[in-house]
Amino acid sequence: MNVEIIVIGDELLIGQVTDTNSSWIARNLNKIGWEVMEITTVRDRRAEIISAIRQSFDRVDVVLMTGGLGPTKDDITKQTLCEYFGGKLIFDAEVQKNNDLFFERRGLQMNDSTRTQAMVPDSCTVIQNPVGTAPIMWFEKDGKVLVSMPGVPAEMQRAMTAEVLPRLRKRYPDHTAILHKTCLVKDFSESALSEFLSDFEAGLPASIKLAYLPVPGVIRLRLTARGENEEILSRQLDDSFSRLEDLLGKHIFCHRDATMAEALGLLLSYKGLTIATAESCTGGNIAHEITLIPGSSAYYKGSVVSYANEVKVQVLDVDPSTIEKHGVVSCEVVEQMAKGVRRLLKTDCAIATSGIAGPDGAVPGKPVGTVCIAVAVGDRIVSRKYCFENSRAININRFTHTALLQMISVLSE
């Protein structure tokens, strides 16, 4: 089953807000064998919304729409949908009751603008929103379905999971099975890996395709199987994935789809090890990525964000003469930082970073984008210097990603 998504909001097109709803919807549709053909983002403009709906319905039978359902005057989606599907806005007592309870639970006073949320097109089926005030609206016309949902991610996700997906599956019971298996690969460039796997890829069953999804230093390989018989597909996919694992061996450091922090967590859990971080240029971002993972408290103990040199010296026991001789961005300094935080927090492993994220701070021989990373496993310490030369935000994320990968590589040896 093919689906399209329409996302409404000026804030998306000026870059003020990032659209995370579409990727969430696509992932969850994929689980039931449905595919998103196109994603269209439009402003809060009547003509643009109607044009997007018409074009989508020319291609597919199901359109999922998010955004534009707020109580303010710039949110015109309800009126526009009423115009497209016919009918008029009417007061819905159940929506008002739901919203009264919503405000009562939070000890808030409802204003006149929020009361307009209970006005809905009489041409739709209303689905109550248990975590917000904007109702979900289900429209049908000429055998096609459009579902309008709030743009707030938590509200959209709750609606999709509890109501929209079950109703869509009942409305369109036939669907193709889509299965995935993913692994994370290191020590290859994308082109080199493609050449290495050319014979494997050529020998795949017609129902299975291989996708390369590279990020710096890592390639996510995804095998996707599509077909009518899920049992047969599953066997074919398992067999193909097993052959891929045999071919790549230790180049695969995670045998499932995961972030770098998840992959590190799996490795630490498997080995029964604990870890801490000593961060300068990354400012706690490594700790942030690690602690995003549920259950990370089993292996992660804490961090020292030693942004200032005096913190490195006074808390992590970095020798001031080492900083004076080699500079704060040096392998010698991060090695001492790793030793210091491991000793301080009594962990098996440690990651330490010191670098120049930019836009200022460059010195001769150490341009913006330079970072030194040390990882410690017991008494063994491995340190490396890298140069990336990007903007500050990109550098911090790249430093973080590289540090996690360096730890994974050492633990995998």
mmCIF file of C-alpha atoms in Angstrom:
data_model
loop_
_atom_site.group_PDB
_atom_site.id
_atom_site.type_symbol
_atom_site.label_atom_id
_atom_site.label_comp_id
_atom_site.label_asym_id
_atom_site.label_seq_id
_atom_site.Cartn_x
_atom_site.Cartn_y
_atom_site.Cartn_z
ATOM 1 C CA MET A 1 0.000 0.000 0.000
ATOM 2 C CA ASN A 2 1.379 3.405 -0.983
ATOM 3 C CA VAL A 3 0.867 6.461 1.206
ATOM 4 C CA GLU A 4 1.818 10.128 1.014
ATOM 5 C CA ILE A 5 2.428 12.613 3.811
ATOM 6 C CA ILE A 6 1.555 16.315 3.767
ATOM 7 C CA VAL A 7 3.190 18.445 6.450
ATOM 8 C CA ILE A 8 1.767 21.917 7.095
ATOM 9 C CA GLY A 9 3.548 24.849 8.678
ATOM 10 C CA ASP A 10 5.458 27.980 7.739
ATOM 11 C CA GLU A 11 7.868 27.232 10.592
ATOM 12 C CA LEU A 12 9.037 24.092 8.782
ATOM 13 C CA LEU A 13 9.820 25.885 5.549
ATOM 14 C CA ILE A 14 11.842 28.639 7.199
ATOM 15 C CA GLY A 15 13.885 26.094 9.164
ATOM 16 C CA GLN A 16 12.585 27.156 12.575
ATOM 17 C CA VAL A 17 11.256 23.647 13.297
ATOM 18 C CA THR A 18 12.479 20.290 11.994
ATOM 19 C CA ASP A 19 9.954 17.784 10.661
ATOM 20 C CA THR A 20 10.423 14.621 12.732
ATOM 21 C CA ASN A 21 6.856 13.411 12.230
ATOM 22 C CA SER A 22 7.361 12.182 8.677
ATOM 23 C CA SER A 23 10.263 9.881 9.536
ATOM 24 C CA TRP A 24 8.322 8.445 12.488
ATOM 25 C CA ILE A 25 5.255 7.833 10.332
ATOM 26 C CA ALA A 26 7.325 6.246 7.552
ATOM 27 C CA ARG A 27 9.071 3.859 9.962
ATOM 28 C CA ASN A 28 5.826 2.726 11.514
ATOM 29 C CA LEU A 29 4.017 2.326 8.197
ATOM 30 C CA ASN A 30 6.924 0.261 6.952
ATOM 31 C CA LYS A 31 6.366 -2.192 9.791
ATOM 32 C CA ILE A 32 2.958 -3.094 8.339
ATOM 33 C CA GLY A 33 4.227 -3.295 4.769
ATOM 34 C CA TRP A 34 3.139 0.180 3.649
ATOM 35 C CA GLU A 35 5.441 2.617 1.882
ATOM 36 C CA VAL A 36 5.602 6.402 1.786
ATOM 37 C CA MET A 37 5.881 7.575 -1.822
ATOM 38 C CA GLU A 38 6.281 11.311 -1.271
ATOM 39 C CA ILE A 39 6.430 13.849 1.547
ATOM 40 C CA THR A 40 5.162 17.356 0.769
ATOM 41 C CA THR A 41 5.673 20.353 3.044
ATOM 42 C CA VAL A 42 3.455 23.394 2.487
ATOM 43 C CA ARG A 43 2.833 26.734 4.132
ATOM 44 C CA ASP A 44 -0.340 27.597 6.022
ATOM 45 C CA ARG A 45 -1.968 28.746 2.791
ATOM 46 C CA ARG A 46 -5.362 27.549 1.551
ATOM 47 C CA ALA A 47 -4.426 27.203 -2.137
ATOM 48 C CA GLU A 48 -1.169 25.364 -1.385
ATOM 49 C CA ILE A 49 -2.849 22.900 0.973
ATOM 50 C CA ILE A 50 -5.605 22.118 -1.537
ATOM 51 C CA SER A 51 -3.092 21.744 -4.374
ATOM 52 C CA ALA A 52 -0.997 19.329 -2.299
ATOM 53 C CA ILE A 53 -4.052 17.206 -1.454
ATOM 54 C CA ARG A 54 -5.151 17.004 -5.100
ATOM 55 C CA GLN A 55 -1.710 16.020 -6.307
ATOM 56 C CA SER A 56 -1.318 13.380 -3.596
ATOM 57 C CA PHE A 57 -4.722 11.846 -4.316
ATOM 58 C CA ASP A 58 -3.755 11.618 -8.000
ATOM 59 C CA ARG A 59 -1.015 9.180 -6.917
ATOM 60 C CA VAL A 60 -2.238 7.340 -3.812
ATOM 61 C CA ASP A 61 -5.376 6.377 -1.898
ATOM 62 C CA VAL A 62 -4.187 7.373 1.582
ATOM 63 C CA VAL A 63 -2.832 10.752 2.670
ATOM 64 C CA LEU A 64 -1.611 11.466 6.195
ATOM 65 C CA MET A 65 -1.469 15.127 7.140
ATOM 66 C CA THR A 66 0.170 16.727 10.174
ATOM 67 C CA GLY A 67 0.106 20.290 11.475
ATOM 68 C CA GLY A 68 -1.997 23.387 11.090
ATOM 69 C CA LEU A 69 -4.558 22.434 13.745
ATOM 70 C CA GLY A 70 -3.723 24.938 16.453
ATOM 71 C CA PRO A 71 -6.237 27.430 17.900
ATOM 72 C CA THR A 72 -4.565 30.511 16.414
ATOM 73 C CA LYS A 73 -5.662 32.406 13.302
ATOM 74 C CA ASP A 74 -2.705 31.241 11.214
ATOM 75 C CA ASP A 75 -3.824 27.609 11.507
ATOM 76 C CA ILE A 76 -6.349 27.277 8.678
ATOM 77 C CA THR A 77 -6.250 23.528 8.015
ATOM 78 C CA LYS A 78 -9.714 22.733 9.378
ATOM 79 C CA GLN A 79 -11.395 25.402 7.277
ATOM 80 C CA THR A 80 -9.452 24.323 4.190
ATOM 81 C CA LEU A 81 -10.341 20.649 4.658
ATOM 82 C CA CYS A 82 -13.950 21.627 5.139
ATOM 83 C CA GLU A 83 -13.805 23.415 1.797
ATOM 84 C CA TYR A 84 -12.121 20.491 -0.002
ATOM 85 C CA PHE A 85 -14.312 17.705 1.393
ATOM 86 C CA GLY A 86 -17.508 19.758 1.629
ATOM 87 C CA GLY A 87 -19.730 20.591 4.608
ATOM 88 C CA LYS A 88 -19.291 23.159 7.340
ATOM 89 C CA LEU A 89 -17.684 23.558 10.742
ATOM 90 C CA ILE A 90 -19.925 22.421 13.598
ATOM 91 C CA PHE A 91 -19.568 22.280 17.373
ATOM 92 C CA ASP A 92 -18.602 18.823 18.683
ATOM 93 C CA ALA A 93 -19.615 18.333 22.317
ATOM 94 C CA GLU A 94 -17.320 15.312 22.746
ATOM 95 C CA VAL A 95 -14.279 17.292 21.662
ATOM 96 C CA GLN A 96 -15.217 20.056 24.106
ATOM 97 C CA LYS A 97 -15.660 17.505 26.901
ATOM 98 C CA ASN A 98 -12.279 15.988 26.101
ATOM 99 C CA ASN A 99 -10.656 19.436 26.173
ATOM 100 C CA ASP A 100 -12.372 20.430 29.414
ATOM 101 C CA LEU A 101 -10.898 17.321 31.055
ATOM 102 C CA PHE A 102 -7.521 18.061 29.494
ATOM 103 C CA PHE A 103 -7.439 21.531 31.074
ATOM 104 C CA GLU A 104 -8.893 20.337 34.368
ATOM 105 C CA ARG A 105 -6.170 17.714 34.807
ATOM 106 C CA ARG A 106 -3.533 20.416 34.365
ATOM 107 C CA GLY A 107 -5.218 23.008 36.551
ATOM 108 C CA LEU A 108 -5.434 25.451 33.636
ATOM 109 C CA GLN A 109 -8.128 27.892 32.525
ATOM 110 C CA MET A 110 -9.428 27.458 28.977
ATOM 111 C CA ASN A 111 -9.600 30.592 26.811
ATOM 112 C CA ASP A 112 -11.878 31.414 23.889
ATOM 113 C CA SER A 113 -9.241 30.481 21.294
ATOM 114 C CA THR A 114 -8.930 26.952 22.665
ATOM 115 C CA ARG A 115 -12.715 26.550 22.662
ATOM 116 C CA THR A 116 -12.608 26.826 18.873
ATOM 117 C CA GLN A 117 -10.853 23.444 18.831
ATOM 118 C CA ALA A 118 -14.292 21.892 19.331
ATOM 119 C CA MET A 119 -15.392 23.239 15.927
ATOM 120 C CA VAL A 120 -14.866 20.437 13.381
ATOM 121 C CA PRO A 121 -15.966 19.736 9.786
ATOM 122 C CA ASP A 122 -19.234 17.801 9.653
ATOM 123 C CA SER A 123 -17.785 15.853 6.716
ATOM 124 C CA CYS A 124 -15.201 14.020 8.863
ATOM 125 C CA THR A 125 -15.104 11.276 11.463
ATOM 126 C CA VAL A 126 -13.677 12.756 14.659
ATOM 127 C CA ILE A 127 -11.108 10.802 16.674
ATOM 128 C CA GLN A 128 -10.500 12.182 20.151
ATOM 129 C CA ASN A 129 -7.026 13.367 21.131
ATOM 130 C CA PRO A 130 -6.241 12.078 24.659
ATOM 131 C CA VAL A 131 -3.030 14.113 25.016
ATOM 132 C CA GLY A 132 -3.987 17.420 23.368
ATOM 133 C CA THR A 133 -6.844 19.680 22.320
ATOM 134 C CA ALA A 134 -6.795 19.306 18.514
ATOM 135 C CA PRO A 135 -8.937 16.334 17.423
ATOM 136 C CA ILE A 136 -7.836 13.885 14.744
ATOM 137 C CA MET A 137 -10.052 14.103 11.632
ATOM 138 C CA TRP A 138 -10.673 11.198 9.246
ATOM 139 C CA PHE A 139 -12.038 12.144 5.789
ATOM 140 C CA GLU A 140 -13.168 9.864 2.963
ATOM 141 C CA LYS A 141 -13.945 10.870 -0.604
ATOM 142 C CA ASP A 142 -14.184 8.792 -3.808
ATOM 143 C CA GLY A 143 -12.694 5.761 -2.049
ATOM 144 C CA LYS A 144 -9.690 7.713 -0.763
ATOM 145 C CA VAL A 145 -8.761 8.574 2.833
ATOM 146 C CA LEU A 146 -7.113 11.626 4.369
ATOM 147 C CA VAL A 147 -6.284 11.716 8.069
ATOM 148 C CA SER A 148 -5.450 15.102 9.583
ATOM 149 C CA MET A 149 -3.417 14.955 12.811
ATOM 150 C CA PRO A 150 -1.772 17.497 15.146
ATOM 151 C CA GLY A 151 1.806 18.481 14.413
ATOM 152 C CA VAL A 152 2.934 17.992 18.024
ATOM 153 C CA PRO A 153 4.958 14.746 17.816
ATOM 154 C CA ALA A 154 3.639 13.188 21.045
ATOM 155 C CA GLU A 155 0.039 13.823 19.984
ATOM 156 C CA MET A 156 0.571 12.536 16.435
ATOM 157 C CA GLN A 157 2.361 9.391 17.629
ATOM 158 C CA ARG A 158 -0.341 8.568 20.157
ATOM 159 C CA ALA A 159 -3.039 9.034 17.515
ATOM 160 C CA MET A 160 -1.210 6.911 14.928
ATOM 161 C CA THR A 161 -0.494 4.072 17.345
ATOM 162 C CA ALA A 162 -3.844 3.880 19.107
ATOM 163 C CA GLU A 163 -6.294 4.801 16.350
ATOM 164 C CA VAL A 164 -5.055 5.647 12.880
ATOM 165 C CA LEU A 165 -2.898 2.608 12.072
ATOM 166 C CA PRO A 166 -5.497 0.073 13.315
ATOM 167 C CA ARG A 167 -8.242 1.821 11.324
ATOM 168 C CA LEU A 168 -6.123 1.973 8.172
ATOM 169 C CA ARG A 169 -5.253 -1.723 8.388
ATOM 170 C CA LYS A 170 -8.947 -2.554 8.772
ATOM 171 C CA ARG A 171 -9.895 -0.241 5.890
ATOM 172 C CA TYR A 172 -7.171 -1.661 3.610
ATOM 173 C CA PRO A 173 -6.480 -5.242 4.805
ATOM 174 C CA ASP A 174 -4.205 -6.280 1.934
ATOM 175 C CA HIS A 175 -0.558 -5.365 2.351
ATOM 176 C CA THR A 176 2.839 -6.526 1.176
ATOM 177 C CA ALA A 177 5.303 -7.845 3.723
ATOM 178 C CA ILE A 178 8.427 -5.711 4.146
ATOM 179 C CA LEU A 179 11.246 -7.080 6.300
ATOM 180 C CA HIS A 180 14.593 -5.536 7.188
ATOM 181 C CA LYS A 181 17.895 -6.662 8.658
ATOM 182 C CA THR A 182 20.638 -4.130 9.367
ATOM 183 C CA CYS A 183 24.256 -4.177 10.499
ATOM 184 C CA LEU A 184 26.915 -1.531 11.153
ATOM 185 C CA VAL A 185 30.244 -1.842 9.327
ATOM 186 C CA LYS A 186 33.585 -0.101 9.926
ATOM 187 C CA ASP A 187 36.939 0.123 8.126
ATOM 188 C CA PHE A 188 35.429 0.525 4.640
ATOM 189 C CA SER A 189 34.632 3.456 2.401
ATOM 190 C CA GLU A 190 31.261 3.223 0.687
ATOM 191 C CA SER A 191 32.785 2.612 -2.735
ATOM 192 C CA ALA A 192 35.246 0.017 -1.420
ATOM 193 C CA LEU A 193 32.488 -1.833 0.398
ATOM 194 C CA SER A 194 30.317 -1.752 -2.716
ATOM 195 C CA GLU A 195 33.088 -3.362 -4.740
ATOM 196 C CA PHE A 196 33.772 -5.926 -2.017
ATOM 197 C CA LEU A 197 30.097 -6.932 -1.933
ATOM 198 C CA SER A 198 29.419 -6.799 -5.686
ATOM 199 C CA ASP A 199 29.185 -10.581 -6.136
ATOM 200 C CA PHE A 200 27.095 -10.953 -2.985
ATOM 201 C CA GLU A 201 24.709 -8.247 -4.159
ATOM 202 C CA ALA A 202 24.408 -9.763 -7.632
ATOM 203 C CA GLY A 203 23.484 -13.112 -6.092
ATOM 204 C CA LEU A 204 20.665 -11.817 -3.912
ATOM 205 C CA PRO A 205 17.131 -13.107 -4.574
ATOM 206 C CA ALA A 206 14.991 -10.745 -6.631
ATOM 207 C CA SER A 207 12.894 -10.013 -3.526
ATOM 208 C CA ILE A 208 15.884 -8.666 -1.538
ATOM 209 C CA LYS A 209 17.768 -5.407 -2.026
ATOM 210 C CA LEU A 210 20.902 -4.078 -0.325
ATOM 211 C CA ALA A 211 21.143 -0.415 0.742
ATOM 212 C CA TYR A 212 24.258 1.505 1.814
ATOM 213 C CA LEU A 213 23.682 4.244 4.397
ATOM 214 C CA PRO A 214 27.042 5.891 5.189
ATOM 215 C CA VAL A 215 27.989 8.265 7.976
ATOM 216 C CA PRO A 216 31.612 9.263 8.642
ATOM 217 C CA GLY A 217 33.620 6.167 9.539
ATOM 218 C CA VAL A 218 30.624 3.831 9.515
ATOM 219 C CA ILE A 219 28.312 2.285 6.927
ATOM 220 C CA ARG A 220 24.878 0.997 7.842
ATOM 221 C CA LEU A 221 24.012 -1.924 5.571
ATOM 222 C CA ARG A 222 20.335 -2.757 5.259
ATOM 223 C CA LEU A 223 18.860 -5.802 3.573
ATOM 224 C CA THR A 224 15.193 -5.287 2.674
ATOM 225 C CA ALA A 225 12.883 -8.083 1.559
ATOM 226 C CA ARG A 226 9.513 -7.403 -0.098
ATOM 227 C CA GLY A 227 6.868 -9.899 -1.111
ATOM 228 C CA GLU A 228 3.514 -11.499 -0.392
ATOM 229 C CA ASN A 229 4.652 -14.510 1.647
ATOM 230 C CA GLU A 230 6.219 -13.316 4.892
ATOM 231 C CA GLU A 231 7.395 -16.780 5.942
ATOM 232 C CA ILE A 232 9.359 -17.339 2.729
ATOM 233 C CA LEU A 233 10.725 -13.802 2.829
ATOM 234 C CA SER A 234 11.927 -14.260 6.389
ATOM 235 C CA ARG A 235 13.874 -17.404 5.479
ATOM 236 C CA GLN A 236 15.441 -15.735 2.444
ATOM 237 C CA LEU A 237 16.379 -12.669 4.482
ATOM 238 C CA ASP A 238 17.929 -14.710 7.297
ATOM 239 C CA ASP A 239 19.997 -16.706 4.819
ATOM 240 C CA SER A 240 21.205 -13.592 2.970
ATOM 241 C CA PHE A 241 22.069 -11.786 6.200
ATOM 242 C CA SER A 242 24.013 -14.804 7.445
ATOM 243 C CA ARG A 243 26.095 -14.840 4.244
ATOM 244 C CA LEU A 244 26.713 -11.102 4.644
ATOM 245 C CA GLU A 245 27.943 -11.644 8.209
ATOM 246 C CA ASP A 246 30.305 -14.399 7.049
ATOM 247 C CA LEU A 247 31.736 -12.153 4.333
ATOM 248 C CA LEU A 248 32.350 -9.127 6.540
ATOM 249 C CA GLY A 249 33.369 -10.883 9.741
ATOM 250 C CA LYS A 250 34.830 -8.493 12.337
ATOM 251 C CA HIS A 251 34.137 -5.486 10.133
ATOM 252 C CA ILE A 252 30.577 -5.758 11.492
ATOM 253 C CA PHE A 253 30.576 -4.255 14.971
ATOM 254 C CA CYS A 254 26.816 -4.263 15.507
ATOM 255 C CA HIS A 255 24.431 -6.835 14.063
ATOM 256 C CA ARG A 256 21.315 -4.695 14.228
ATOM 257 C CA ASP A 257 20.167 -1.158 13.447
ATOM 258 C CA ALA A 258 21.524 1.058 16.210
ATOM 259 C CA THR A 259 23.067 4.411 16.962
ATOM 260 C CA MET A 260 26.751 4.554 17.841
ATOM 261 C CA ALA A 261 25.863 4.965 21.506
ATOM 262 C CA GLU A 262 23.530 1.955 21.358
ATOM 263 C CA ALA A 263 26.241 -0.121 19.695
ATOM 264 C CA LEU A 264 28.724 0.860 22.400
ATOM 265 C CA GLY A 265 26.181 0.052 25.104
ATOM 266 C CA LEU A 266 25.582 -3.413 23.674
ATOM 267 C CA LEU A 267 29.319 -4.073 23.620
ATOM 268 C CA LEU A 268 29.870 -2.840 27.177
ATOM 269 C CA SER A 269 26.914 -4.876 28.440
ATOM 270 C CA TYR A 270 28.168 -8.001 26.679
ATOM 271 C CA LYS A 271 31.628 -7.608 28.230
ATOM 272 C CA GLY A 272 30.317 -6.526 31.636
ATOM 273 C CA LEU A 273 32.302 -3.274 31.632
ATOM 274 C CA THR A 274 31.604 0.234 32.938
ATOM 275 C CA ILE A 275 32.539 3.565 31.360
ATOM 276 C CA ALA A 276 32.944 7.268 32.155
ATOM 277 C CA THR A 277 33.724 10.313 30.013
ATOM 278 C CA ALA A 278 36.016 13.306 30.414
ATOM 279 C CA GLU A 279 34.889 15.914 27.906
ATOM 280 C CA SER A 280 36.289 19.279 26.954
ATOM 281 C CA CYS A 281 35.303 20.313 23.411
ATOM 282 C CA THR A 282 32.274 17.984 23.309
ATOM 283 C CA GLY A 283 30.856 19.631 26.428
ATOM 284 C CA GLY A 284 28.986 16.570 27.688
ATOM 285 C CA ASN A 285 27.581 15.563 24.292
ATOM 286 C CA ILE A 286 29.085 12.064 24.527
ATOM 287 C CA ALA A 287 27.459 11.639 27.936
ATOM 288 C CA HIS A 288 24.200 12.902 26.446
ATOM 289 C CA GLU A 289 24.277 10.357 23.614
ATOM 290 C CA ILE A 290 25.093 7.501 25.976
ATOM 291 C CA THR A 291 22.374 8.384 28.478
ATOM 292 C CA LEU A 292 19.717 8.617 25.752
ATOM 293 C CA ILE A 293 19.855 4.813 25.709
ATOM 294 C CA PRO A 294 17.431 3.073 28.098
ATOM 295 C CA GLY A 295 19.344 0.930 30.586
ATOM 296 C CA SER A 296 22.611 2.861 30.186
ATOM 297 C CA SER A 297 22.867 3.172 33.977
ATOM 298 C CA ALA A 298 24.047 -0.452 33.987
ATOM 299 C CA TYR A 299 27.368 0.548 32.417
ATOM 300 C CA TYR A 300 27.644 4.353 32.417
ATOM 301 C CA LYS A 301 28.864 5.972 35.647
ATOM 302 C CA GLY A 302 29.248 9.662 34.888
ATOM 303 C CA SER A 303 31.221 12.469 33.286
ATOM 304 C CA VAL A 304 33.553 15.338 34.066
ATOM 305 C CA VAL A 305 33.011 18.238 31.654
ATOM 306 C CA SER A 306 36.450 19.778 32.015
ATOM 307 C CA TYR A 307 36.023 22.723 29.691
ATOM 308 C CA ALA A 308 38.489 24.922 31.564
ATOM 309 C CA ASN A 309 42.108 23.941 31.989
ATOM 310 C CA GLU A 310 41.926 24.358 35.757
ATOM 311 C CA VAL A 311 39.229 21.664 35.885
ATOM 312 C CA LYS A 312 41.473 19.330 33.915
ATOM 313 C CA VAL A 313 44.270 19.976 36.381
ATOM 314 C CA GLN A 314 42.356 20.149 39.660
ATOM 315 C CA VAL A 315 39.760 17.426 39.053
ATOM 316 C CA LEU A 316 41.357 15.066 36.528
ATOM 317 C CA ASP A 317 44.972 15.424 37.697
ATOM 318 C CA VAL A 318 46.285 16.518 34.310
ATOM 319 C CA ASP A 319 49.879 17.703 34.760
ATOM 320 C CA PRO A 320 50.115 21.471 34.024
ATOM 321 C CA SER A 321 53.528 20.915 32.451
ATOM 322 C CA THR A 322 51.914 18.543 29.911
ATOM 323 C CA ILE A 323 49.516 21.283 28.853
ATOM 324 C CA GLU A 324 52.352 23.802 28.666
ATOM 325 C CA LYS A 325 54.580 21.485 26.619
ATOM 326 C CA HIS A 326 52.063 19.878 24.226
ATOM 327 C CA GLY A 327 49.061 22.195 24.320
ATOM 328 C CA VAL A 328 45.622 21.405 25.717
ATOM 329 C CA VAL A 329 44.606 19.830 22.382
ATOM 330 C CA SER A 330 47.058 16.963 22.400
ATOM 331 C CA CYS A 331 47.120 13.216 22.757
ATOM 332 C CA GLU A 332 49.214 13.568 25.881
ATOM 333 C CA VAL A 333 46.544 15.657 27.621
ATOM 334 C CA VAL A 334 43.562 13.480 26.671
ATOM 335 C CA GLU A 335 45.422 10.381 27.802
ATOM 336 C CA GLN A 336 45.818 11.933 31.251
ATOM 337 C CA MET A 337 42.168 13.005 31.202
ATOM 338 C CA ALA A 338 41.073 9.430 30.450
ATOM 339 C CA LYS A 339 43.245 8.069 33.249
ATOM 340 C CA GLY A 340 41.954 10.714 35.634
ATOM 341 C CA VAL A 341 38.247 10.164 35.046
ATOM 342 C CA ARG A 342 38.598 6.378 35.125
ATOM 343 C CA ARG A 343 40.386 6.633 38.463
ATOM 344 C CA LEU A 344 37.974 9.257 39.826
ATOM 345 C CA LEU A 345 34.785 7.378 38.916
ATOM 346 C CA LYS A 346 36.247 3.881 39.315
ATOM 347 C CA THR A 347 35.273 2.522 35.892
ATOM 348 C CA ASP A 348 36.736 -0.082 33.572
ATOM 349 C CA CYS A 349 36.759 2.220 30.535
ATOM 350 C CA ALA A 350 36.920 5.923 29.725
ATOM 351 C CA ILE A 351 36.646 8.341 26.806
ATOM 352 C CA ALA A 352 38.371 11.743 26.808
ATOM 353 C CA THR A 353 38.184 14.586 24.267
ATOM 354 C CA SER A 354 39.929 17.915 23.759
ATOM 355 C CA GLY A 355 39.629 19.901 20.555
ATOM 356 C CA ILE A 356 38.860 23.105 18.702
ATOM 357 C CA ALA A 357 35.196 23.159 17.694
ATOM 358 C CA GLY A 358 35.416 26.726 16.333
ATOM 359 C CA PRO A 359 34.848 29.202 14.977
ATOM 360 C CA ASP A 360 37.726 30.580 17.073
ATOM 361 C CA GLY A 361 40.593 28.923 18.930
ATOM 362 C CA ALA A 362 42.799 27.771 16.065
ATOM 363 C CA VAL A 363 46.567 27.810 16.673
ATOM 364 C CA PRO A 364 49.456 27.022 14.305
ATOM 365 C CA GLY A 365 49.299 23.360 13.378
ATOM 366 C CA LYS A 366 45.875 22.932 14.991
ATOM 367 C CA PRO A 367 43.107 24.440 12.841
ATOM 368 C CA VAL A 368 39.426 24.552 13.704
ATOM 369 C CA GLY A 369 38.112 20.992 13.584
ATOM 370 C CA THR A 370 41.146 19.478 15.290
ATOM 371 C CA VAL A 371 40.341 17.022 18.084
ATOM 372 C CA CYS A 372 42.354 14.589 20.178
ATOM 373 C CA ILE A 373 40.535 11.563 21.561
ATOM 374 C CA ALA A 374 41.765 9.003 24.068
ATOM 375 C CA VAL A 375 39.975 5.811 25.055
ATOM 376 C CA ALA A 376 41.032 3.672 27.976
ATOM 377 C CA VAL A 377 40.206 0.019 28.584
ATOM 378 C CA GLY A 378 41.803 -0.916 31.850
ATOM 379 C CA ASP A 379 45.380 0.304 31.796
ATOM 380 C CA ARG A 380 45.481 0.328 27.994
ATOM 381 C CA ILE A 381 45.049 3.760 26.420
ATOM 382 C CA VAL A 382 44.709 4.512 22.707
ATOM 383 C CA SER A 383 44.822 8.159 21.607
ATOM 384 C CA ARG A 384 44.458 9.718 18.162
ATOM 385 C CA LYS A 385 44.375 13.151 16.586
ATOM 386 C CA TYR A 386 41.830 14.043 13.880
ATOM 387 C CA CYS A 387 41.121 17.088 11.719
ATOM 388 C CA PHE A 388 37.596 17.678 10.371
ATOM 389 C CA GLU A 389 37.392 21.429 9.603
ATOM 390 C CA ASN A 390 33.633 21.987 9.831
ATOM 391 C CA SER A 391 31.305 24.377 11.634
ATOM 392 C CA ARG A 392 31.053 24.285 15.425
ATOM 393 C CA ALA A 393 27.830 22.262 15.714
ATOM 394 C CA ILE A 394 28.943 19.789 13.057
ATOM 395 C CA ASN A 395 32.365 19.456 14.683
ATOM 396 C CA ILE A 396 30.916 18.667 18.108
ATOM 397 C CA ASN A 397 28.709 15.948 16.642
ATOM 398 C CA ARG A 398 31.581 14.597 14.548
ATOM 399 C CA PHE A 399 33.913 14.562 17.572
ATOM 400 C CA THR A 400 31.254 12.684 19.539
ATOM 401 C CA HIS A 401 30.643 10.138 16.786
ATOM 402 C CA THR A 402 34.379 9.562 16.312
ATOM 403 C CA ALA A 403 35.006 9.117 20.030
ATOM 404 C CA LEU A 404 32.248 6.505 20.315
ATOM 405 C CA LEU A 405 33.575 4.663 17.261
ATOM 406 C CA GLN A 406 37.141 4.736 18.604
ATOM 407 C CA MET A 407 35.938 3.178 21.862
ATOM 408 C CA ILE A 408 33.988 0.525 19.962
ATOM 409 C CA SER A 409 37.033 -0.297 17.804
ATOM 410 C CA VAL A 410 39.309 -0.789 20.806
ATOM 411 C CA LEU A 411 36.744 -2.888 22.650
ATOM 412 C CA SER A 412 36.236 -5.025 19.525
ATOM 413 C CA GLU A 413 39.919 -5.917 19.113
#
